[in-house]
Amino acid sequence: MTPTYSSAQVQRPLDALTNWPHRPADGTPVGMAPITNPATGEVVREVALSSAGMVDAAVARAVAAAPAWANTPPLRRARILFAFKAWIEENRDRLAAVITEEHGKTFDDARGEVQRGLEVVEFACGIPQLLKGELTEDVGTGVDAWTVRQPLGVCVGITPFNFPVMVPLWMAPMALACGNPFILKPSEKDPSASLLLAEGLAAAGLPEHVFQVVQGGIEAVHALIDHPMVSGISFVGSTPVAKAVYERASQHGKRCQALGGAKNHLVVMPDADLDAAVEGLMGAAYGSAGERCMAISVAVAVGAVAEPLLQKLRARAASIRVAPGMVAGADMGPLISAAHRDKVRSYIDLGVSEGAELVVDGRNPAAFAQGEALPAEGFFLGPTLFDHVQPSMRIAQEEIFGPVLCVIRVERFEDAMAVIAQHPFANGVSIFTQDGATARRFARDIPVGMVGINVPIPVPMAFHSFGGWKASLFGDHHIHGPEGVRFYSRHKAVTERWTTAAGNASAFTMPVAR
Ligand code: NAD
């Protein structure tokens, strides 16, 4: 029997989460939703879906908590975040175990997710420096001017299932550091990690109600967006919902950043280090069963590289190990739900009917289990590889969000650029080449938000900002990093005169420097 991670590492993280943290006084949920362990198909707990009244109660608490938090010096806010950072480090495996139990990704991958979220907390600890304004002495005689960034007000985050710790941590530490109360509405598919984050922030000394979790689905999202006391909305999820959230928030005149779906390409040039490209593609296409917004789902093979690339991809994909996420050595766990597994499988059927060549068929996951039995009710698929995919095919155009890699063959670098530039999504993109001039031209000219050069998943670190273009992001700001500070704060400019040296005469023309 293959060893699994020890119980000390993964101590059963949660017992009864049902309903927490909503209070009976807040109202009656609109319903309950099952939370399923995707590796076994077993319902592990339920989540209460908040009503508009419950959202209203949470917003009222946040509004009451807002002034004291806004008036807490940034240095003291940072100290709480330092304590939160320490709490995450101590509870890393507990968080990772919850992720694996409810999402299905491998335990090591879940630990990596926690690490990437932790890095945003580390960045937010620098908020006293990040919030510093600018001052100009003597913009006119005896007149000084300065700018500051002030809190926005109650901010909310609506997050997807695929990163139940990292995506909330893209938002909450930045919003809190900037002096705002924050309400998190996590995915109802794997909501428990959000409760651990709330536990951690409370343990770190965050005042009550400055961070709250509201569980729920569409009703809760609409109530949060429509609430007159909510000022800022951060959303991460699929493109249709991102667009609808952005439009709804805009109708209320609210600040909104809504990150959507993706279809990310990786260009393999004839001069690329082929082994590096293949290994990069394996992790980027099949890691987390392809359920990453930065997954590479299309490889664009330029010129003569296609044949050797395909040979290596075929051999490597066939060796990927599918297993429950808690099994040591698993490369790929299950998908999030039976419905999503079936949807991805239907895309494989579609690719075949569209005329693409099915090189590795993941529809029989047992073939990738390396002799071990997979739990019969788990939502597994194996890795799938298509060759001779045409850019116009639906499997090339639409986000599949599963372990399916399409290879498009093109003649020239310019053709690869055109395939990517014409695609509606523009989240991430990458190129493998050994030629600096080609790489530079690619990085400069490709109309995509995040670019990798010999890096398969170009996710910016916490101290840069993350975001795509086109159908991958609605709004003006990328998320976390310096863009996060701008999003969660309002710019104010002050002009000040204390002397009467310039005289007090009325001025009916535009004031100019004297
Ligand atoms: P989703 O759009 O179904 O759900 C996201 C959130 O919106 C959840 O909290 C959900 O409860 C809520 N929601 C769902 N339908 C809604 C509706 N009609 N109205 C209002 N709210 C609604 O996304 P998902 O399936 O949880 O996550 C996967 C998607 O997220 C993929 O498309 C993936 O590419 C995208 N994603 C994007 C990024 C990015 O940075 N661009 C990062 C992670 C995930």
XYZ file of C-alpha atoms and ligand atoms in Angstrom:
558
model
C 0.000 0.000 0.000
C 1.374 3.411 -0.913
C 2.158 5.500 2.174
C 0.043 8.582 2.763
C 0.988 11.699 4.675
C 1.174 11.013 8.404
C -1.723 11.846 10.648
C 0.405 14.295 12.636
C 0.863 16.338 9.496
C -2.743 16.366 8.526
C -4.656 16.036 11.805
C -8.294 16.096 10.849
C -8.606 19.819 10.538
C -12.249 20.552 11.154
C -15.087 18.866 12.884
C -18.449 20.531 12.680
C -18.314 23.558 10.448
C -21.970 23.624 9.655
C -23.357 27.131 9.927
C -20.330 28.712 11.526
C -19.808 31.679 11.759
C -23.317 32.826 11.018
C -25.392 33.569 14.068
C -29.021 32.480 14.390
C -29.888 36.120 15.092
C -28.741 37.004 11.578
C -31.585 35.069 9.979
C -32.301 31.806 8.258
C -30.000 30.559 5.468
C -31.549 30.211 2.028
C -30.366 26.603 2.048
C -27.580 24.170 2.783
C -25.044 22.891 0.254
C -23.057 19.665 0.531
C -19.261 19.800 0.617
C -17.772 16.769 -1.052
C -14.356 15.165 -0.819
C -13.590 14.817 -4.555
C -11.227 11.888 -3.991
C -13.960 9.719 -2.480
C -17.224 11.335 -3.528
C -18.183 11.421 0.175
C -20.118 14.406 1.591
C -17.873 15.556 4.447
C -19.926 18.458 5.785
C -22.441 21.079 4.748
C -22.319 24.809 4.341
C -25.109 27.260 5.126
C -25.977 29.596 2.247
C -26.494 33.102 3.588
C -29.595 35.139 2.863
C -29.609 38.870 2.069
C -30.575 39.508 5.704
C -27.519 37.613 6.934
C -25.308 39.594 4.564
C -26.876 42.795 5.863
C -26.042 41.838 9.450
C -22.411 41.113 8.538
C -22.070 44.422 6.677
C -23.565 46.281 9.654
C -20.914 44.736 11.926
C -18.184 45.678 9.443
C -19.456 49.265 9.231
C -19.405 49.529 13.030
C -15.830 48.176 13.135
C -14.556 50.388 10.305
C -13.677 53.698 12.023
C -11.522 52.178 14.767
C -9.671 50.013 12.239
C -9.133 52.927 9.846
C -7.727 54.927 12.780
C -5.381 52.130 13.850
C -1.888 53.233 12.776
C -0.558 51.204 9.820
C 2.345 50.053 11.981
C -0.064 48.418 14.426
C -2.060 46.893 11.587
C 1.230 45.484 10.288
C 2.018 43.919 13.662
C -1.256 41.996 13.534
C -0.352 40.804 10.046
C 3.066 39.696 11.314
C 1.278 37.608 13.943
C -1.046 36.236 11.241
C 1.996 35.283 9.153
C 3.369 33.323 12.120
C -0.018 31.648 12.601
C -0.110 30.527 8.960
C 3.392 29.104 9.255
C 2.331 27.120 12.326
C -0.902 25.965 10.689
C 0.428 25.396 7.166
C -0.319 21.665 7.091
C -3.720 22.089 8.683
C -4.649 24.576 5.956
C -3.195 22.320 3.252
C -5.124 19.315 4.575
C -8.416 21.226 4.378
C -7.602 22.262 0.820
C -6.857 18.685 -0.215
C -9.918 17.314 1.526
C -12.386 19.700 -0.124
C -10.629 20.625 -3.385
C -8.777 17.403 -4.173
C -5.381 18.786 -5.223
C -2.297 16.989 -3.935
C -1.114 17.784 -0.431
C 2.235 19.129 -1.686
C 0.436 21.352 -4.188
C -1.852 22.573 -1.395
C 1.193 23.435 0.700
C 2.526 25.429 -2.249
C -0.801 27.271 -2.433
C -0.536 28.192 1.252
C 3.009 29.445 0.665
C 1.922 31.714 -2.210
C -0.847 33.159 -0.043
C 1.539 33.629 2.862
C 3.780 35.725 0.638
C 0.985 38.287 0.209
C 0.709 38.521 3.998
C 4.463 39.124 4.115
C 4.122 41.886 1.518
C 1.219 43.474 3.396
C 3.386 43.627 6.533
C 5.240 46.449 4.758
C 2.135 48.644 4.735
C 3.662 51.579 6.680
C 6.084 52.021 3.794
C 3.523 51.206 1.087
C 1.007 53.801 2.291
C 3.501 56.651 2.449
C 2.324 59.667 0.519
C 4.219 62.400 -1.316
C 4.907 65.941 -0.153
C 5.996 68.965 -2.133
C 7.155 72.009 -0.226
C 6.410 75.380 -1.794
C 4.047 74.512 -4.613
C 3.538 78.285 -4.333
C 5.071 80.817 -1.965
C 4.295 79.558 1.532
C 2.075 76.800 0.150
C 2.768 73.078 0.598
C 0.955 70.119 -0.938
C 0.824 66.450 -0.111
C -1.027 63.315 -1.049
C -2.161 60.439 1.133
C -3.973 57.179 0.580
C -6.961 56.580 2.864
C -9.106 53.463 3.403
C -11.924 52.780 0.956
C -14.490 51.431 3.443
C -16.055 47.987 3.675
C -14.468 45.723 1.059
C -15.634 42.278 -0.019
C -13.936 39.359 -1.746
C -15.769 36.720 -3.767
C -13.487 33.792 -4.495
C -13.392 30.631 -6.658
C -13.045 27.001 -5.661
C -9.633 26.377 -7.157
C -7.477 28.283 -4.627
C -9.458 28.354 -1.365
C -6.525 29.822 0.598
C -4.343 31.667 -1.910
C -7.014 33.743 -3.650
C -8.610 35.003 -0.392
C -5.063 35.887 0.683
C -4.540 37.836 -2.559
C -7.233 40.155 -1.197
C -7.769 40.169 2.562
C -4.249 41.065 3.817
C -4.068 43.973 1.392
C -7.539 45.268 2.232
C -6.908 44.958 5.981
C -3.445 46.520 5.793
C -4.948 49.519 3.994
C -7.382 50.013 6.883
C -10.584 48.449 5.545
C -12.868 45.837 7.105
C -13.080 42.825 4.790
C -15.892 40.328 4.191
C -14.965 37.107 2.402
C -17.529 35.110 0.443
C -15.643 31.930 -0.498
C -16.716 29.273 -2.969
C -19.468 27.114 -1.543
C -17.635 24.062 -2.948
C -14.652 24.259 -0.563
C -15.474 26.932 2.012
C -13.836 25.533 5.150
C -10.360 26.995 4.632
C -11.902 30.467 4.908
C -12.962 29.648 8.455
C -9.420 28.675 9.355
C -8.215 32.008 7.968
C -10.765 33.755 10.206
C -9.479 31.720 13.158
C -5.917 32.767 12.318
C -6.723 36.454 12.042
C -8.580 36.374 15.344
C -5.637 34.596 16.973
C -3.340 37.275 15.540
C -5.275 39.953 17.394
C -7.434 41.425 14.619
C -10.333 43.281 16.255
C -13.711 41.607 16.054
C -15.680 41.986 12.789
C -12.806 43.546 10.862
C -12.596 40.239 8.966
C -15.751 38.200 8.485
C -16.741 35.220 6.404
C -20.146 35.103 4.772
C -20.885 31.713 3.269
C -23.203 31.347 0.351
C -23.891 31.443 -3.339
C -25.479 33.834 -5.798
C -27.900 35.426 -3.289
C -25.047 36.333 -0.965
C -22.954 37.710 -3.851
C -25.782 39.905 -5.093
C -26.572 41.151 -1.592
C -22.916 42.073 -1.035
C -22.577 43.920 -4.343
C -25.868 45.763 -3.918
C -25.327 46.747 -0.289
C -25.001 50.549 -0.081
C -22.348 50.318 2.660
C -20.012 48.104 0.604
C -17.411 50.210 -1.211
C -15.021 47.822 -2.940
C -15.536 44.440 -4.602
C -12.784 42.005 -5.523
C -13.896 38.992 -7.526
C -12.018 35.996 -8.910
C -13.844 33.315 -10.881
C -15.124 32.412 -14.322
C -15.461 35.029 -17.054
C -19.268 35.141 -17.364
C -19.631 35.696 -13.618
C -16.695 38.141 -13.492
C -18.326 40.236 -16.220
C -21.737 40.154 -14.513
C -20.215 41.080 -11.129
C -18.255 43.945 -12.681
C -21.313 45.291 -14.496
C -23.488 45.057 -11.399
C -20.889 46.787 -9.227
C -20.394 49.486 -11.875
C -24.111 50.199 -11.954
C -23.791 51.096 -8.286
C -20.723 53.233 -9.045
C -18.523 50.917 -6.960
C -14.858 50.143 -7.358
C -14.524 46.582 -8.670
C -11.771 44.294 -9.858
C -13.117 41.090 -11.400
C -10.626 38.488 -12.547
C -12.035 35.936 -14.977
C -11.137 32.732 -16.770
C -8.211 31.873 -18.977
C -6.789 29.828 -21.827
C -3.041 30.124 -21.538
C -0.596 29.337 -24.349
C 3.030 28.232 -24.214
C 5.060 28.746 -27.390
C 7.842 26.235 -28.038
C 10.393 27.635 -30.480
C 12.641 25.343 -32.566
C 15.660 26.446 -30.514
C 14.007 25.768 -27.133
C 15.545 23.511 -24.498
C 13.089 20.741 -25.274
C 13.384 18.845 -22.006
C 12.803 22.036 -20.031
C 9.771 22.860 -22.198
C 8.297 19.368 -21.768
C 8.781 19.307 -18.003
C 7.367 22.830 -17.807
C 4.329 21.788 -19.825
C 3.688 18.719 -17.672
C 3.377 20.688 -14.448
C 1.637 23.641 -16.062
C -0.966 21.581 -17.932
C -1.663 18.784 -15.478
C -0.732 20.191 -12.049
C -3.828 20.602 -9.875
C -5.629 18.564 -12.585
C -5.542 21.641 -14.823
C -7.808 23.549 -12.440
C -5.613 26.649 -12.331
C -6.286 29.983 -13.969
C -2.599 29.986 -14.934
C -2.610 26.410 -16.257
C -1.135 26.061 -19.717
C -3.808 24.414 -21.841
C -2.378 25.102 -25.315
C 1.170 24.423 -26.503
C 2.002 26.223 -29.741
C 4.734 24.268 -31.514
C 6.688 26.340 -34.024
C 8.175 24.677 -37.116
C 10.179 21.473 -36.843
C 9.952 21.290 -33.043
C 6.469 19.740 -33.274
C 7.474 16.093 -33.887
C 10.131 15.740 -31.170
C 7.953 17.758 -28.780
C 4.985 15.452 -29.345
C 7.062 12.343 -28.808
C 8.351 13.569 -25.493
C 4.956 14.915 -24.340
C 3.262 11.604 -25.159
C 5.760 9.576 -23.138
C 5.788 11.961 -20.205
C 1.997 12.439 -19.991
C 1.515 8.672 -20.002
C 3.736 8.431 -16.895
C 1.729 10.884 -14.790
C 0.421 9.329 -11.614
C -3.236 9.895 -10.742
C -4.143 9.266 -7.080
C -6.027 10.844 -4.157
C -4.283 14.033 -3.105
C -3.186 12.656 0.272
C -1.246 9.800 -1.333
C 2.457 10.586 -1.319
C 3.853 10.735 -4.832
C 0.551 11.640 -6.515
C 1.030 14.006 -9.472
C -2.642 14.684 -10.038
C -5.700 14.353 -7.827
C -9.390 14.389 -8.784
C -11.450 17.223 -10.236
C -13.700 19.296 -8.009
C -17.021 17.564 -8.722
C -18.665 14.812 -10.726
C -20.397 17.451 -12.867
C -17.112 19.181 -13.661
C -15.378 15.852 -14.370
C -18.173 15.020 -16.816
C -17.898 18.436 -18.451
C -14.161 18.003 -18.996
C -14.750 14.502 -20.357
C -17.321 15.908 -22.782
C -14.652 18.331 -24.049
C -12.408 15.324 -24.793
C -15.271 13.761 -26.775
C -15.745 17.108 -28.523
C -12.065 17.349 -29.478
C -12.275 13.927 -31.093
C -15.405 14.895 -33.030
C -13.816 18.211 -34.073
C -11.008 16.245 -35.737
C -8.096 16.774 -33.339
C -5.784 13.782 -32.853
C -6.175 12.215 -29.405
C -2.624 11.240 -28.436
C -3.140 10.479 -24.738
C -6.678 9.677 -23.574
C -7.444 10.517 -19.946
C -11.009 9.216 -19.992
C -9.915 6.029 -18.226
C -8.146 7.371 -15.119
C -7.391 3.842 -13.831
C -4.797 3.590 -16.616
C -2.798 6.314 -14.832
C -3.119 4.953 -11.286
C 0.082 2.900 -11.579
C -1.441 -0.304 -10.332
C -3.260 1.150 -7.315
C -7.061 1.169 -7.186
C -8.711 4.590 -7.335
C -11.709 5.155 -5.054
C -14.680 4.173 -7.198
C -16.730 7.274 -6.418
C -13.868 9.785 -6.835
C -13.967 12.409 -9.595
C -10.786 11.359 -11.398
C -9.602 11.846 -14.958
C -6.234 11.065 -16.458
C -4.097 13.508 -18.442
C -5.250 14.107 -22.011
C -3.121 15.281 -24.931
C -4.448 16.434 -28.299
C -2.304 17.077 -31.380
C -3.225 18.875 -34.630
C -5.664 21.179 -32.841
C -6.883 24.066 -34.999
C -7.204 27.520 -33.364
C -10.864 27.710 -34.404
C -11.870 24.483 -32.603
C -13.912 24.873 -29.439
C -11.311 22.890 -27.474
C -8.827 25.640 -28.426
C -11.192 28.557 -27.830
C -12.990 27.646 -24.590
C -11.689 27.246 -21.059
C -11.887 23.530 -20.210
C -10.378 23.849 -16.702
C -9.183 20.272 -16.598
C -6.131 18.145 -17.439
C -6.355 18.591 -21.209
C -3.411 19.909 -23.221
C -3.925 20.914 -26.868
C -1.021 21.220 -29.300
C -1.394 23.680 -32.167
C 1.265 23.414 -34.880
C 2.295 26.588 -36.698
C 4.982 27.383 -39.251
C 6.476 30.589 -37.879
C 6.859 32.656 -34.713
C 4.513 35.290 -36.201
C 1.797 32.634 -36.608
C 2.149 31.730 -32.921
C 1.845 35.407 -31.976
C -1.320 35.692 -34.098
C -2.971 32.613 -32.530
C -2.471 34.103 -29.076
C -3.321 37.702 -29.989
C -6.631 36.635 -31.542
C -7.711 34.637 -28.499
C -10.415 36.211 -26.299
C -8.625 35.295 -23.051
C -5.362 37.007 -22.129
C -4.375 35.897 -18.640
C -0.924 34.302 -18.925
C 1.373 33.199 -21.720
C 4.865 31.785 -22.029
C 7.620 31.160 -24.543
C 10.501 28.693 -24.461
C 13.399 29.854 -26.608
C 17.141 30.421 -26.365
C 17.032 33.574 -28.479
C 16.936 36.848 -26.563
C 15.618 38.928 -29.438
C 12.652 36.581 -29.977
C 11.924 36.553 -26.253
C 12.088 40.328 -26.044
C 9.768 40.803 -28.997
C 7.318 38.296 -27.492
C 7.279 39.953 -24.064
C 6.902 43.400 -25.578
C 4.252 42.745 -28.223
C 2.034 39.946 -26.937
C -1.318 41.402 -25.731
C -1.503 39.322 -22.540
C -1.322 40.391 -18.895
C 1.385 38.024 -17.565
C 4.293 36.711 -19.637
C 6.844 33.966 -18.966
C 10.157 33.475 -20.730
C 11.414 29.938 -20.180
C 9.041 29.920 -17.172
C 5.907 27.812 -17.678
C 3.553 29.447 -15.152
C 4.464 33.134 -14.885
C 2.550 33.913 -11.674
C 3.917 37.227 -10.383
C 5.262 37.207 -6.834
C 3.321 38.980 -4.092
C 5.333 42.200 -4.409
C 4.361 42.527 -8.063
C 0.712 42.396 -9.058
C -1.343 39.640 -10.708
C -3.874 39.981 -13.495
C -4.776 39.383 -17.108
C -6.185 41.436 -19.950
C -9.256 41.176 -22.193
C -11.809 38.544 -21.051
C -9.516 37.577 -18.156
C -10.020 40.775 -16.159
C -12.739 43.399 -15.827
C -11.623 46.539 -14.039
C -8.624 48.810 -13.888
C -6.471 47.191 -11.239
C -4.564 43.957 -11.066
C -4.619 42.214 -7.702
C -2.222 42.279 -4.666
C 1.210 43.933 -4.802
C 1.317 47.679 -5.514
C -1.945 47.459 -7.475
C -3.608 46.022 -4.360
C -2.592 49.078 -2.342
C -4.070 51.338 -5.031
C -7.290 49.329 -5.208
C -7.914 49.238 -1.455
C -7.157 52.907 -0.796
C -8.349 56.297 -2.012
C -5.982 58.976 -3.092
C -6.375 62.370 -1.403
C -4.465 65.564 -2.231
C -4.088 68.344 0.365
C -2.879 71.896 -0.387
C -2.021 74.032 2.637
C -1.037 77.616 3.434
C -0.296 78.952 6.910
C 1.244 82.325 6.062
C -0.570 85.377 4.757
C 2.587 86.564 2.973
C 0.977 86.150 -0.450
C -1.971 88.275 0.675
C -5.617 87.389 1.150
C -7.020 89.057 -1.937
C -9.818 87.284 -3.781
C -8.667 85.437 -6.890
C -11.114 84.953 -9.739
C -8.649 83.303 -12.054
C -7.173 79.821 -11.748
C -4.608 79.814 -8.924
C -1.038 79.542 -10.245
C 2.287 79.322 -8.419
C 3.698 82.689 -7.329
P -17.300 30.663 -10.531
O -17.338 31.856 -11.396
O -18.299 29.579 -10.758
O -17.464 31.078 -8.982
C -16.659 32.079 -8.407
C -17.414 32.701 -7.234
O -18.593 33.339 -7.715
C -17.862 31.706 -6.186
O -17.709 32.295 -4.911
C -19.332 31.472 -6.502
O -20.097 31.187 -5.357
C -19.755 32.793 -7.107
N -20.759 32.652 -8.185
C -20.926 31.600 -9.013
N -21.898 31.879 -9.909
C -22.338 33.114 -9.639
C -23.330 33.962 -10.219
N -24.048 33.566 -11.262
N -23.517 35.186 -9.700
C -22.784 35.606 -8.647
N -21.828 34.850 -8.055
C -21.609 33.619 -8.540
O -15.792 30.082 -10.619
P -15.239 28.723 -10.026
O -15.773 27.591 -10.824
O -15.402 28.684 -8.562
O -13.676 28.916 -10.315
C -13.073 28.561 -11.524
C -12.951 29.754 -12.442
O -12.205 30.787 -11.800
C -12.178 29.454 -13.711
O -12.823 30.070 -14.788
C -10.811 30.056 -13.464
O -10.087 30.406 -14.631
C -11.174 31.260 -12.673
N -10.051 31.755 -11.912
C -9.446 32.880 -12.345
C -8.347 33.371 -11.686
C -7.656 34.607 -12.156
O -6.767 35.076 -11.467
N -7.995 35.182 -13.297
C -7.860 32.709 -10.541
C -8.518 31.566 -10.115
C -9.620 31.096 -10.814
